[in-house]
Tab-separated table of C-alpha atoms in Angstrom:
chain	number	residue	atom	x	y	z
C	1	MET	CA	18.183	85.267	37.008
C	2	ARG	CA	16.581	88.553	35.860
C	3	ARG	CA	16.626	87.420	32.227
C	4	ALA	CA	15.135	84.088	33.054
C	5	ILE	CA	12.270	85.912	35.096
C	6	ILE	CA	11.528	88.296	32.339
C	7	ILE	CA	11.320	85.555	29.695
C	8	LEU	CA	9.125	83.359	32.009
C	9	THR	CA	6.896	86.203	32.777
C	10	ALA	CA	6.452	87.217	29.156
C	11	THR	CA	5.680	83.513	28.285
C	12	LEU	CA	3.085	83.270	31.157
C	13	SER	CA	1.422	86.507	29.972
C	14	ALA	CA	1.114	85.118	26.387
C	15	LEU	CA	-0.158	81.851	27.525
C	16	THR	CA	-2.731	83.446	29.902
C	17	ILE	CA	-4.124	85.599	27.017
C	18	PHE	CA	-4.228	82.637	24.647
C	19	SER	CA	-5.967	80.441	27.359
C	20	LEU	CA	-8.616	83.072	27.755
C	21	ALA	CA	-9.214	83.516	24.042
C	22	HIS	CA	-8.947	79.962	22.790
C	23	GLY	CA	-11.168	77.034	23.611
C	24	SER	CA	-14.330	75.384	22.453
C	25	VAL	CA	-15.652	78.917	21.544
C	26	ASP	CA	-12.895	81.229	20.343
C	27	ILE	CA	-13.150	84.899	21.682
C	28	PRO	CA	-11.439	87.609	19.623
C	29	LEU	CA	-9.045	89.716	21.588
C	30	SER	CA	-11.054	92.731	20.931
C	31	ARG	CA	-14.303	91.210	22.422
C	32	LEU	CA	-12.208	89.647	25.258
C	33	TRP	CA	-10.697	93.217	26.144
C	34	ALA	CA	-14.137	94.727	26.173
C	35	VAL	CA	-15.657	92.008	28.477
C	36	MET	CA	-12.717	92.471	30.719
C	37	LYS	CA	-13.407	96.039	31.100
C	38	ASN	CA	-17.336	95.700	31.332
C	39	SER	CA	-18.683	92.241	32.137
C	40	GLU	CA	-22.173	93.419	30.992
C	41	ALA	CA	-20.830	94.173	27.414
C	42	ASP	CA	-21.488	90.559	26.346
C	43	ILE	CA	-23.279	88.328	28.781
C	44	VAL	CA	-22.492	84.931	26.969
C	45	THR	CA	-18.750	85.713	26.722
C	46	SER	CA	-18.674	87.076	30.249
C	47	ARG	CA	-20.164	83.746	31.563
C	48	ILE	CA	-17.634	81.792	29.498
C	49	LEU	CA	-14.759	83.753	31.001
C	50	PHE	CA	-15.601	84.307	34.526
C	51	ASP	CA	-17.333	80.985	35.144
C	52	CYS	CA	-14.893	78.778	33.307
C	53	ARG	CA	-11.842	80.120	31.713
C	54	ILE	CA	-10.485	82.623	34.276
C	55	PRO	CA	-10.758	80.160	37.230
C	56	GLN	CA	-9.242	77.397	35.271
C	57	CYS	CA	-6.336	79.703	34.222
C	58	LEU	CA	-5.746	80.956	37.684
C	59	THR	CA	-5.918	77.432	39.080
C	60	ALA	CA	-3.353	76.197	36.540
C	61	ILE	CA	-0.982	79.077	37.385
C	62	ILE	CA	-1.207	78.710	41.179
C	63	ALA	CA	-1.193	74.904	41.132
C	64	GLY	CA	1.909	74.726	38.929
C	65	ALA	CA	3.843	77.264	41.183
C	66	SER	CA	2.812	75.322	44.227
C	67	LEU	CA	3.708	71.825	43.023
C	68	SER	CA	7.010	73.096	41.722
C	69	ALA	CA	7.911	74.746	44.927
C	70	ALA	CA	6.959	71.576	46.863
C	71	GLY	CA	9.015	69.440	44.741
C	72	LEU	CA	12.103	71.467	45.039
C	73	MET	CA	11.924	71.658	48.744
C	74	LEU	CA	11.512	67.834	48.955
C	75	GLN	CA	14.383	67.217	46.683
C	76	THR	CA	16.595	69.345	48.805
C	77	THR	CA	15.389	68.193	52.240
C	78	LEU	CA	15.431	64.494	51.265
C	79	GLY	CA	18.668	64.714	49.281
C	80	ASN	CA	17.069	62.891	46.493
C	81	PRO	CA	16.664	64.462	42.900
C	82	LEU	CA	13.917	62.160	41.856
C	83	ALA	CA	11.743	63.084	44.958
C	84	GLY	CA	8.343	64.521	44.095
C	85	PRO	CA	5.423	66.149	45.968
C	86	SER	CA	3.503	62.591	46.119
C	87	ILE	CA	6.439	60.587	47.494
C	88	LEU	CA	5.363	61.015	51.212
C	89	GLY	CA	1.907	59.634	50.607
C	90	ILE	CA	0.096	62.871	51.017
C	91	SER	CA	-1.420	62.548	47.448
C	92	THR	CA	-2.430	59.085	48.174
C	93	GLY	CA	-4.228	60.384	51.358
C	94	ALA	CA	-6.287	62.553	49.366
C	95	SER	CA	-7.073	59.652	46.905
C	96	VAL	CA	-8.319	57.577	49.959
C	97	GLY	CA	-10.480	60.585	51.187
C	98	VAL	CA	-12.081	60.838	47.609
C	99	ALA	CA	-12.490	57.120	47.612
C	100	VAL	CA	-14.300	56.989	50.847
C	101	VAL	CA	-16.494	60.028	49.646
C	102	THR	CA	-17.290	58.781	46.304
C	103	MET	CA	-17.555	55.039	46.909
C	104	LEU	CA	-19.015	54.760	50.148
C	105	THR	CA	-21.489	57.701	50.221
C	106	GLY	CA	-22.075	57.545	46.360
C	107	THR	CA	-21.847	61.357	45.934
C	108	ALA	CA	-19.977	62.977	43.212
C	109	ALA	CA	-20.381	66.631	44.319
C	110	ALA	CA	-17.352	68.845	43.705
C	111	THR	CA	-17.574	70.264	47.329
C	112	ALA	CA	-17.835	66.755	48.990
C	113	THR	CA	-14.855	65.351	46.798
C	114	ILE	CA	-12.573	68.449	47.655
C	115	SER	CA	-13.422	68.086	51.303
C	116	GLY	CA	-12.798	64.394	51.385
C	117	ALA	CA	-9.552	64.923	49.561
C	118	PHE	CA	-8.372	67.716	51.887
C	119	VAL	CA	-9.292	65.757	54.951
C	120	GLY	CA	-7.504	62.607	53.708
C	121	ALA	CA	-4.301	64.568	52.712
C	122	LEU	CA	-3.987	66.603	56.004
C	123	SER	CA	-4.555	63.381	57.931
C	124	ILE	CA	-1.449	61.753	56.134
C	125	LEU	CA	0.399	65.007	56.525
C	126	ALA	CA	-0.291	65.037	60.240
C	127	LEU	CA	1.110	61.361	60.619
C	128	ILE	CA	4.278	62.257	58.511
C	129	MET	CA	4.793	65.335	60.745
C	130	SER	CA	4.366	63.211	63.922
C	131	LEU	CA	6.695	60.590	62.706
C	132	SER	CA	9.429	63.129	61.310
C	133	ALA	CA	10.076	63.924	65.069
C	134	ALA	CA	11.011	60.039	65.795
C	135	VAL	CA	12.747	59.424	62.402
C	136	ARG	CA	16.051	61.278	62.162
C	137	SER	CA	17.131	59.812	58.910
C	138	ASN	CA	15.892	61.364	55.713
C	139	THR	CA	16.224	58.081	53.968
C	140	MET	CA	14.056	56.267	56.558
C	141	LEU	CA	11.474	59.042	56.327
C	142	LEU	CA	11.478	58.485	52.639
C	143	ILE	CA	10.815	54.739	53.103
C	144	VAL	CA	8.160	55.737	55.845
C	145	GLY	CA	6.286	57.831	53.208
C	146	ILE	CA	6.499	55.112	50.538
C	147	MET	CA	5.042	52.637	52.868
C	148	ILE	CA	2.311	54.973	53.881
C	149	SER	CA	1.537	55.451	50.235
C	150	SER	CA	1.325	51.694	49.681
C	151	MET	CA	-1.008	51.153	52.453
C	152	GLY	CA	-3.193	53.986	51.193
C	153	SER	CA	-3.231	52.334	47.619
C	154	SER	CA	-4.253	49.050	49.238
C	155	ALA	CA	-7.149	50.817	50.966
C	156	VAL	CA	-8.260	52.402	47.685
C	157	SER	CA	-8.065	49.146	45.726
C	158	LEU	CA	-10.305	47.584	48.489
C	159	LEU	CA	-12.831	50.406	48.163
C	160	ASN	CA	-12.750	49.896	44.538
C	161	PHE	CA	-13.545	46.208	44.657
C	162	TRP	CA	-16.616	46.893	46.997
C	163	SER	CA	-17.924	49.824	45.033
C	164	SER	CA	-20.457	50.135	42.222
C	165	ALA	CA	-19.154	50.775	38.770
C	166	GLU	CA	-20.482	54.366	38.629
C	167	SER	CA	-18.553	55.212	41.880
C	168	VAL	CA	-15.321	53.672	40.530
C	169	LYS	CA	-15.783	55.599	37.260
C	170	THR	CA	-16.140	58.928	39.440
C	171	PHE	CA	-13.034	58.170	41.307
C	172	ALA	CA	-11.115	57.313	38.129
C	173	VAL	CA	-11.971	60.473	36.615
C	174	TRP	CA	-10.836	62.521	39.582
C	175	GLY	CA	-7.533	60.636	39.575
C	176	MET	CA	-6.831	61.934	35.903
C	177	GLY	CA	-6.393	65.324	37.193
C	178	THR	CA	-7.951	68.615	36.023
C	179	PHE	CA	-7.781	72.425	36.508
C	180	SER	CA	-11.372	72.968	35.730
C	181	ASN	CA	-12.932	71.826	39.157
C	182	VAL	CA	-12.086	75.013	40.889
C	183	GLN	CA	-15.033	77.370	40.751
C	184	LEU	CA	-14.715	81.173	40.984
C	185	SER	CA	-16.321	81.083	44.552
C	186	GLN	CA	-13.714	78.490	45.636
C	187	LEU	CA	-10.640	80.346	44.178
C	188	PRO	CA	-10.171	82.687	47.117
C	189	LEU	CA	-9.672	79.939	49.657
C	190	PHE	CA	-7.460	77.821	47.257
C	191	THR	CA	-5.353	80.843	46.496
C	192	ALA	CA	-4.976	81.904	50.090
C	193	VAL	CA	-3.765	78.486	51.247
C	194	CYS	CA	-1.384	78.242	48.418
C	195	ILE	CA	0.067	81.720	49.025
C	196	ILE	CA	0.613	80.721	52.688
C	197	GLY	CA	2.604	77.602	51.543
C	198	LEU	CA	4.595	79.553	48.934
C	199	SER	CA	5.410	82.371	51.288
C	200	ALA	CA	6.778	79.828	53.810
C	201	SER	CA	8.858	78.297	51.110
C	202	LEU	CA	10.529	81.463	50.204
C	203	LEU	CA	11.216	82.323	53.872
C	204	LEU	CA	13.022	78.893	54.212
C	205	SER	CA	15.596	79.676	51.211
C	206	LYS	CA	18.444	80.216	53.616
C	207	PRO	CA	18.036	76.776	55.590
C	208	LEU	CA	17.590	75.005	52.202
C	209	ASN	CA	20.805	76.424	51.065
C	210	ALA	CA	22.605	75.154	54.168
C	211	LEU	CA	20.983	71.727	53.843
C	212	LEU	CA	22.684	71.300	50.499
C	213	LEU	CA	25.918	70.984	52.249
C	214	GLY	CA	24.544	68.364	54.636
C	215	GLU	CA	22.768	68.331	57.859
C	216	ASN	CA	26.135	68.601	59.918
C	217	TYR	CA	27.035	71.904	58.075
C	218	ALA	CA	23.629	73.348	58.597
C	219	ALA	CA	23.797	72.515	62.427
C	220	SER	CA	27.199	74.093	62.653
C	221	SER	CA	25.553	77.154	60.887
C	222	GLY	CA	23.346	77.608	63.847
C	223	ILE	CA	20.198	76.043	62.148
C	224	ASP	CA	17.842	73.769	64.070
C	225	VAL	CA	17.780	70.880	61.581
C	226	ARG	CA	14.849	69.087	63.022
C	227	ARG	CA	12.788	72.269	63.407
C	228	CYS	CA	13.760	73.305	59.878
C	229	ARG	CA	12.975	69.792	58.461
C	230	PHE	CA	9.513	69.835	60.287
C	231	LEU	CA	8.773	73.413	58.655
C	232	LEU	CA	9.690	72.208	55.271
C	233	LEU	CA	7.645	69.116	55.460
C	234	LEU	CA	4.883	71.195	56.816
C	235	ALA	CA	4.960	73.768	53.840
C	236	THR	CA	5.554	70.994	51.126
C	237	GLY	CA	2.628	68.976	52.705
C	238	LEU	CA	0.269	71.939	52.711
C	239	LEU	CA	0.955	72.866	49.152
C	240	THR	CA	0.540	69.250	47.922
C	241	ALA	CA	-2.639	68.677	49.919
C	242	VAL	CA	-4.560	71.766	48.708
C	243	VAL	CA	-3.452	71.213	45.055
C	244	THR	CA	-4.196	67.550	45.013
C	245	ALA	CA	-7.753	68.215	46.852
C	246	TYR	CA	-8.751	70.656	44.340
C	247	CYS	CA	-7.121	69.425	41.036
C	248	GLY	CA	-6.581	65.718	41.706
C	249	PRO	CA	-2.970	63.975	41.805
C	250	VAL	CA	-1.159	66.056	39.184
C	251	ALA	CA	1.764	63.940	37.906
C	252	PHE	CA	5.306	64.978	36.989
C	253	ILE	CA	5.070	68.841	37.395
C	254	GLY	CA	6.470	68.857	40.874
C	255	LEU	CA	9.152	66.406	39.866
C	256	ALA	CA	10.487	67.618	36.705
C	257	VAL	CA	9.998	71.549	36.878
C	258	PRO	CA	12.692	71.935	39.761
C	259	HIS	CA	15.184	70.433	37.366
C	260	ILE	CA	14.316	72.753	34.488
C	261	ALA	CA	14.969	75.662	36.881
C	262	ARG	CA	18.279	74.306	37.934
C	263	MET	CA	19.354	73.769	34.318
C	264	THR	CA	18.220	77.176	33.259
C	265	LEU	CA	19.958	78.998	36.113
C	266	GLY	CA	23.034	76.772	36.497
C	267	THR	CA	22.826	77.300	40.336
C	268	SER	CA	21.640	75.628	43.455
C	269	ASP	CA	20.953	78.821	45.351
C	270	HIS	CA	17.293	78.510	46.474
C	271	ARG	CA	16.925	82.296	46.772
C	272	LYS	CA	16.946	82.270	42.956
C	273	LEU	CA	15.726	78.709	42.386
C	274	LEU	CA	12.464	78.890	44.153
C	275	PRO	CA	10.961	81.996	42.419
C	276	VAL	CA	12.176	80.693	39.033
C	277	SER	CA	10.848	77.191	39.894
C	278	MET	CA	7.458	78.808	40.606
C	279	LEU	CA	7.323	80.727	37.466
C	280	CYS	CA	8.378	77.794	35.404
C	281	GLY	CA	5.854	75.591	37.119
C	282	ALA	CA	3.166	78.204	36.326
C	283	VAL	CA	4.100	78.214	32.672
C	284	VAL	CA	4.242	74.526	32.311
C	285	SER	CA	0.900	73.941	34.053
C	286	LEU	CA	-0.857	76.544	32.123
C	287	GLY	CA	0.636	75.120	28.863
C	288	CYS	CA	-0.506	71.552	29.719
C	289	GLY	CA	-3.927	73.002	30.563
C	290	ILE	CA	-4.164	74.681	27.236
C	291	VAL	CA	-3.283	71.247	25.513
C	292	CYS	CA	-5.996	69.717	27.390
C	293	VAL	CA	-8.621	71.981	26.129
C	294	GLY	CA	-7.044	72.611	22.655
C	295	PHE	CA	-8.761	69.949	20.661
C	296	PRO	CA	-12.576	70.633	21.049
C	297	SER	CA	-13.628	67.768	18.949
C	298	LEU	CA	-12.094	65.377	21.422
C	299	GLY	CA	-13.471	67.011	24.571
C	300	GLN	CA	-11.294	68.033	27.457
C	301	LEU	CA	-8.339	65.741	27.778
C	302	PRO	CA	-7.040	64.313	31.074
C	303	LEU	CA	-4.430	66.402	32.552
C	304	ASN	CA	-2.505	63.299	33.701
C	305	ALA	CA	-2.489	62.264	30.142
C	306	ILE	CA	-0.470	65.445	29.056
C	307	THR	CA	1.863	65.957	32.037
C	308	PRO	CA	3.971	62.594	31.665
C	309	VAL	CA	4.591	63.571	27.916
C	310	PHE	CA	6.524	66.677	29.130
C	311	GLY	CA	7.783	65.305	32.643
C	312	ALA	CA	9.091	61.718	31.759
C	313	PRO	CA	11.869	62.873	29.341
C	314	ILE	CA	13.024	65.402	31.899
C	315	VAL	CA	13.174	62.714	34.618
C	316	ILE	CA	14.909	60.145	32.278
C	317	TYR	CA	17.431	62.779	31.450
C	318	VAL	CA	18.085	63.592	35.149
C	319	ALA	CA	18.529	60.024	35.991
C	320	THR	CA	20.856	58.946	33.106
C	321	ARG	CA	22.989	62.041	33.755
C	322	GLY	CA	23.246	60.964	37.286
C	323	ARG	CA	24.289	57.588	36.403
C	324	ARG	CA	27.090	58.909	34.149
């Protein structure tokens, strides 16, 4: 585990420096270091760094760690290796919130979009939490989440049908995902909510390990299974809601990265898996973010056009390995 953490930390540090220096305007490392020490040394470079690249870099790191932790917790809680953060319909709830804001009010302001997504995601989270008390089977809870997601998709389709072409385009752009929507002033709130969810997930490592051996074993170990599942869903939902609200419905990272952590460590101990998954998710997200802005002549590429190229082969490998 220590070796994996050292390698991932070094990789993340190198990618962070590269993401700050590379873009539509390349910044030499000497000037980058000078501006980091004194923001008034170069006003233009300072604006590029502090208004654009630093928020985008930190957002990618935090979002990747959050989605990876959420995916790992869901896969263990539901007993399904192909479960992802969007499977319970929380991402769809955020999509409905954005659709209502952009298509009914006609506004495309970032603050209004984020607020709509957050309210929509939290509304679905509240519904899932209330239903989890009545639904004891994890399989049935999974089916309920899929049905809620389907109803949300229907609502979005209807709003698309009734809206103007400009509103539909605004919603479609949000659905492509991006790490560049979070401004420096919004970063503290985004970071604080994600840290709360990540801290809660680390505190739930022991119950997650017990759930690996089945709910009966967890109950015999003195764990309140229903309360544990409630807390796991709450932490997962909070992480998914805030990342989707600020970055859009980011695909595959929460689904694929936990499997990379498992294959890297060769263990199912969540005390090791969770930290490594968070680091691995941060590395993958930042790498995808770099690819999105790595071709200045093409403009900024959609995030969800890059993440499936990385995530889909991992999911296919896991599915075929399980079949064998």
